[in-house]
mmCIF file of C-alpha atoms in Angstrom:
data_model
loop_
_atom_site.group_PDB
_atom_site.id
_atom_site.type_symbol
_atom_site.label_atom_id
_atom_site.label_comp_id
_atom_site.label_asym_id
_atom_site.label_seq_id
_atom_site.Cartn_x
_atom_site.Cartn_y
_atom_site.Cartn_z
ATOM 1 C CA MET A 663 116.931 70.632 -114.772
ATOM 2 C CA GLY A 664 115.576 67.581 -113.040
ATOM 3 C CA CYS A 665 114.569 66.160 -109.711
ATOM 4 C CA THR A 666 115.102 62.815 -108.034
ATOM 5 C CA ASP A 667 112.892 61.123 -105.491
ATOM 6 C CA ARG A 668 114.931 60.342 -102.346
ATOM 7 C CA LYS A 669 114.073 56.648 -102.771
ATOM 8 C CA GLY A 670 115.545 56.825 -106.282
ATOM 9 C CA MET A 671 112.185 55.730 -107.671
ATOM 10 C CA ASN A 672 111.116 58.703 -109.835
ATOM 11 C CA PHE A 673 112.931 61.420 -111.690
ATOM 12 C CA SER A 674 112.376 63.796 -114.564
ATOM 13 C CA VAL A 675 114.593 65.858 -116.813
ATOM 14 C CA SER A 676 113.393 68.616 -119.097
ATOM 15 C CA ASN A 677 114.619 71.500 -121.179
ATOM 16 C CA ASN A 678 113.023 73.614 -123.900
ATOM 17 C CA GLU A 679 113.020 70.733 -126.366
ATOM 18 C CA THR A 680 112.452 67.448 -124.547
ATOM 19 C CA GLU A 681 110.838 66.155 -121.384
ATOM 20 C CA ILE A 682 111.837 62.776 -119.900
ATOM 21 C CA ASN A 683 110.068 61.101 -116.968
ATOM 22 C CA VAL A 684 111.267 57.839 -115.438
ATOM 23 C CA SER A 685 109.442 55.794 -112.817
ATOM 24 C CA LEU A 686 111.208 52.705 -111.498
ATOM 25 C CA ALA A 687 109.036 50.169 -109.723
ATOM 26 C CA GLU A 688 110.221 48.993 -106.342
ATOM 27 C CA SER A 689 111.819 45.599 -106.743
ATOM 28 C CA GLY A 690 113.841 43.089 -104.826
ATOM 29 C CA GLU A 691 117.600 43.106 -105.081
ATOM 30 C CA GLY A 692 118.788 41.524 -108.307
ATOM 31 C CA ASN A 693 115.426 41.818 -110.073
ATOM 32 C CA TRP A 694 116.226 42.428 -113.748
ATOM 33 C CA CYS A 695 112.606 42.883 -114.852
ATOM 34 C CA SER A 696 110.885 45.473 -112.633
ATOM 35 C CA VAL A 697 107.210 45.215 -113.647
ATOM 36 C CA GLY A 698 105.540 48.620 -113.684
ATOM 37 C CA SER A 699 108.698 50.605 -114.449
ATOM 38 C CA GLN A 700 108.051 53.337 -117.011
ATOM 39 C CA LEU A 701 109.938 55.688 -119.293
ATOM 40 C CA GLN A 702 108.173 58.589 -121.004
ATOM 41 C CA VAL A 703 109.819 60.971 -123.454
ATOM 42 C CA LYS A 704 107.906 63.909 -124.936
ATOM 43 C CA ASP A 705 109.072 66.347 -127.579
ATOM 44 C CA PRO A 706 106.991 69.499 -126.965
ATOM 45 C CA THR A 707 107.810 70.985 -130.382
ATOM 46 C CA THR A 708 106.293 68.036 -132.292
ATOM 47 C CA GLY A 709 103.971 66.645 -129.603
ATOM 48 C CA GLU A 710 105.435 63.193 -130.254
ATOM 49 C CA ASN A 711 105.573 60.803 -127.297
ATOM 50 C CA LEU A 712 107.496 57.634 -126.521
ATOM 51 C CA ASN A 713 106.109 55.558 -123.646
ATOM 52 C CA VAL A 714 107.759 52.341 -122.441
ATOM 53 C CA THR A 715 106.246 50.225 -119.651
ATOM 54 C CA ILE A 716 107.623 46.916 -118.355
ATOM 55 C CA THR A 717 104.585 44.627 -118.235
ATOM 56 C CA GLY A 718 106.002 41.297 -117.036
ATOM 57 C CA THR A 719 107.771 38.193 -118.240
ATOM 58 C CA GLU A 720 106.917 35.785 -121.022
ATOM 59 C CA LYS A 721 108.251 32.394 -122.117
ATOM 60 C CA PHE A 722 109.871 32.373 -125.557
ATOM 61 C CA GLU A 723 111.747 29.361 -126.960
ATOM 62 C CA ASN A 724 112.303 27.910 -123.459
ATOM 63 C CA LYS A 725 113.663 31.183 -122.052
ATOM 64 C CA THR A 726 112.030 33.703 -119.734
ATOM 65 C CA LEU A 727 112.068 37.150 -121.312
ATOM 66 C CA CYS A 728 111.228 40.512 -119.769
ATOM 67 C CA LYS A 729 108.456 42.218 -121.754
ATOM 68 C CA ALA A 730 107.874 45.933 -122.320
ATOM 69 C CA SER A 731 105.073 47.686 -124.151
ATOM 70 C CA VAL A 732 106.238 50.579 -126.335
ATOM 71 C CA GLU A 733 103.910 53.276 -127.687
ATOM 72 C CA THR A 734 105.082 56.119 -129.889
ATOM 73 C CA GLY A 735 103.567 58.890 -131.980
ATOM 74 C CA THR A 736 100.989 61.611 -131.502
ATOM 75 C CA GLU A 737 97.394 61.398 -130.331
ATOM 76 C CA GLY A 738 95.378 59.755 -133.095
ATOM 77 C CA ASN A 739 98.507 58.563 -134.916
ATOM 78 C CA SER A 740 100.409 56.139 -132.709
ATOM 79 C CA SER A 741 102.235 52.849 -133.086
ATOM 80 C CA ARG A 742 102.442 49.976 -130.617
ATOM 81 C CA LEU A 743 105.396 47.663 -130.252
ATOM 82 C CA GLU A 744 106.496 45.037 -127.780
ATOM 83 C CA TYR A 745 110.116 44.565 -126.809
ATOM 84 C CA MET A 746 111.306 41.434 -124.991
ATOM 85 C CA TRP A 747 114.816 40.563 -123.805
ATOM 86 C CA SER A 748 116.538 37.809 -121.851
ATOM 87 C CA LYS A 749 118.439 38.446 -118.650
ATOM 88 C CA ASP A 750 121.711 37.570 -120.401
ATOM 89 C CA LYS A 751 120.722 39.949 -123.270
ATOM 90 C CA ASN A 752 121.430 37.216 -125.838
ATOM 91 C CA THR A 753 117.794 37.009 -126.966
ATOM 92 C CA THR A 754 115.683 39.975 -128.081
ATOM 93 C CA VAL A 755 112.304 40.124 -129.791
ATOM 94 C CA TRP A 756 110.697 43.233 -131.316
ATOM 95 C CA THR A 757 107.056 42.973 -132.404
ATOM 96 C CA LYS A 758 105.180 45.761 -134.216
ATOM 97 C CA TYR A 759 101.397 45.834 -134.468
ATOM 98 C CA ASP A 760 99.220 47.625 -137.011
ATOM 99 C CA LYS A 761 96.473 50.082 -136.058
ATOM 100 C CA ASP A 762 93.977 47.184 -135.678
ATOM 101 C CA GLY A 763 96.265 45.330 -133.239
ATOM 102 C CA ASN A 764 97.354 42.645 -135.720
ATOM 103 C CA LEU A 765 100.976 41.487 -135.906
ATOM 104 C CA SER A 766 102.773 43.511 -138.574
ATOM 105 C CA VAL A 767 106.492 42.687 -138.153
ATOM 106 C CA ARG A 768 108.488 40.555 -135.737
ATOM 107 C CA PHE A 769 112.281 40.720 -135.427
ATOM 108 C CA ILE A 770 113.989 37.991 -133.404
ATOM 109 C CA ASP A 771 117.658 37.865 -132.447
ATOM 110 C CA VAL A 772 118.805 34.722 -130.624
ATOM 111 C CA GLU A 773 122.541 34.435 -129.949
ATOM 112 C CA GLY A 774 123.282 36.856 -132.809
ATOM 113 C CA LYS A 775 121.192 34.934 -135.361
ATOM 114 C CA ASN A 776 118.703 37.481 -136.708
ATOM 115 C CA ASN A 777 115.341 36.185 -137.854
ATOM 116 C CA SER A 778 112.791 38.695 -139.117
ATOM 117 C CA ARG A 779 109.239 37.460 -139.499
ATOM 118 C CA TRP A 780 106.592 39.430 -141.332
ATOM 119 C CA SER A 781 102.877 39.021 -141.237
ATOM 120 C CA ARG A 782 100.671 40.712 -143.802
ATOM 121 C CA LYS A 783 96.989 41.303 -143.631
ATOM 122 C CA GLU A 784 95.386 39.934 -146.802
ATOM 123 C CA ALA A 785 93.066 42.312 -148.659
#
């Protein structure tokens, strides 16, 4: 079962296994990067969460990309990623951070040319 806000801004869907909440920020017509929009998925049987929040735009290789912060895991054991994409969807960047906030892995796809970049913390 779920409910929808009459403005179409918020809705949630849940059953015995999963709960999904979506909050879409109010934006102008044609806005492809609605800052403040959120998606939250919770699995009550494992307690695992997935939270995605659109945080803004960022320049990357002379393109403007929409940027979202992604957090997943359980309390005390979570991972943070950033996902960026171009309006034409031809450029995507995934960045994973370690528990100390340092860059762990970066995956870049520009016009179908994958380019993974790794960063390792030296011991």
